[in-house]
Amino acid sequence: MTSPPESGRRANLLDYDLEGLAAFCASLGEKRFRATQLFRWIHQRGARDFDQMTDLAKSLRDKLKACATIEGLAVASRQESADGTIKWLFDVGGGNAVEAVYIPEADRATLCVSSQAGCAVGCRFCSTGHQGFSRNLTTGEIVAQLWYAEHHLREQLGTRERVISNVVMMGMGEPLQNYSALVPALRVMLDDHGYGLSRRRVTVSTSGVVPMMDRLAQDCPVALAVSLHAPGDALRDNLVPLNRKYPLAELLDACNRYLEHAPRDFITFEYCMLDGVNDQPEHARELIELVRHHAGRGVNCKLNLIPFNPFPQSGLTRSPHSRVAAFAALLSDAGIVTTVRKTRGDDIAAACGQLAGDVKDRTRVGERIARQRTVILKRAPAGAVAKES
Ligand code: SAH
Ligand code: SF4
């Protein structure tokens, strides 16, 4: 139950899904339909202050002004790529900044949204992981990325129609390690009075936080992408350290449980192609075996191969195009729907895994990765051509 904020602290209405806003309105003695009106003003019309809300009584507007705000994020920078991709850097205070990326395509327009300032998982090939972890974003800070981008773009394009059709939680951070803020944010995206996005067009991407995958299936089943990156535990332990806690067998079982509730009948497996590390034919064969025969039934999935987007500290390189094509062909020939992700916005470092923002590492994840760098590549399975920087 939401109570009115203590004096001096105004509630940020971007923090609430419709239920939360209704509870907040109830605490002010206002009926539920007022919450719906407010919610629509904020998310559908992009209202920034209460005086814009002309169908609310002046007395209510004054009441709201006293105890609530609509507080977006400060834009620290905006970069536009030659291909139309736009990357915003948002200042979230305390020396931290996070990024969101708009990717227009012929048949859709996707916003890639961040969930944390930094990330504690510390994947070897990810720029955010190398930055370490500072803090979780609030629901309001997650929603504000979409709220800002959608209304800014409408203004820029001179339209009142919806611009963003898809959201992917593939920016900075591990969304399922910020679960309590994530779920209300997803609800705002899905709500017909909010952004009205279908569950199939909102994707949570996870490195495999198994218990939270189960909770998401119950609380808010949206499309799921799972960052696989390796066909066996030995290699995955090193690339995605969370694998030591939730190894592949448990992860794939969780995928199958998720599919019972998912809006799509497949999981998207993301696989970042790292030169000489996980891109050999034997890795493809092991991967086919895993996704087709795990627990005797496999997992209904699509494979999305992501050419590695390099960044200076990683010491890794992108697999050559021919090797990605050969890997994709082996998977396709085995009957697995496989796509190779187009790299967008790389002239502005907006591609997957390049989002670094500016994070104050409070957990020393960055240092840990730097120390492990040598060890990791030495442990790559036989046949992998380990590269050392
Ligand atoms: N933490 C979540 C979501 C954010 S990362 C996750 O890991 O799934 C979004 C996607 O970008 C993930 O699939 C991730 O593995 C991939 N990625 C990270 N760094 C990358 C890089 N340097 N090049 C290509 N893809 C990368
Ligand atoms: Fe975190 Fe995802 Fe990057 Fe891994 S790939 S460090 S989980 S943001």
CSV table of C-alpha atoms and ligand atoms in Angstrom, one decimal, residues 125-126 169-171 173-175 205-207 227 229 270 272 306-309 311 352-353, ligand 1:
chain,number,residue,atom,x,y,z
A,125,PHE,CA,33.3,-9.8,-23.3
A,126,CYS,CA,31.0,-7.0,-22.0
A,169,MET,CA,16.1,-4.9,-21.7
A,170,MET,CA,19.6,-5.3,-23.3
A,171,GLY,CA,21.2,-2.1,-22.2
A,173,GLY,CA,22.9,-4.2,-16.3
A,174,GLU,CA,21.3,-7.6,-15.5
A,175,PRO,CA,17.6,-6.9,-15.4
A,205,SER,CA,17.5,-10.5,-21.7
A,206,THR,CA,19.3,-12.4,-18.9
A,207,SER,CA,22.6,-14.0,-18.4
A,227,SER,CA,22.7,-15.0,-23.1
A,229,HIS,CA,27.6,-17.7,-25.3
A,270,GLU,CA,22.1,-15.0,-27.7
A,272,CYS,CA,28.4,-13.6,-28.9
A,306,ILE,CA,26.0,-11.5,-32.2
A,307,PRO,CA,29.3,-10.5,-33.8
A,308,PHE,CA,31.5,-9.4,-30.8
A,309,ASN,CA,31.7,-5.7,-30.5
A,311,PHE,CA,36.2,-2.5,-26.7
A,352,CYS,CA,25.6,-4.6,-27.9
A,353,GLY,CA,28.0,-4.7,-25.1
B,1,SAH,N1,22.6,-8.5,-18.8
B,1,SAH,C1,21.7,-9.0,-19.8
B,1,SAH,C2,21.3,-7.9,-20.7
B,1,SAH,C3,22.3,-6.9,-21.2
B,1,SAH,S1,23.6,-7.4,-22.2
B,1,SAH,C4,22.4,-10.1,-20.5
B,1,SAH,O1,23.6,-10.4,-20.4
B,1,SAH,O2,21.7,-10.8,-21.3
B,1,SAH,C5,22.7,-7.6,-23.8
B,1,SAH,C6,23.3,-8.6,-24.7
B,1,SAH,O3,24.5,-8.1,-25.3
B,1,SAH,C7,23.7,-9.9,-24.1
B,1,SAH,O4,23.3,-11.0,-24.9
B,1,SAH,C8,25.2,-9.8,-24.0
B,1,SAH,O5,25.7,-11.1,-23.9
B,1,SAH,C9,25.5,-9.1,-25.3
B,1,SAH,N2,26.8,-8.5,-25.2
B,1,SAH,C10,27.5,-8.1,-24.2
B,1,SAH,N3,28.7,-7.6,-24.5
B,1,SAH,C11,28.8,-7.8,-25.9
B,1,SAH,C12,29.8,-7.4,-26.8
B,1,SAH,N4,30.9,-6.8,-26.5
B,1,SAH,N5,29.5,-7.7,-28.1
B,1,SAH,C13,28.4,-8.3,-28.5
B,1,SAH,N6,27.4,-8.6,-27.6
B,1,SAH,C14,27.6,-8.4,-26.3
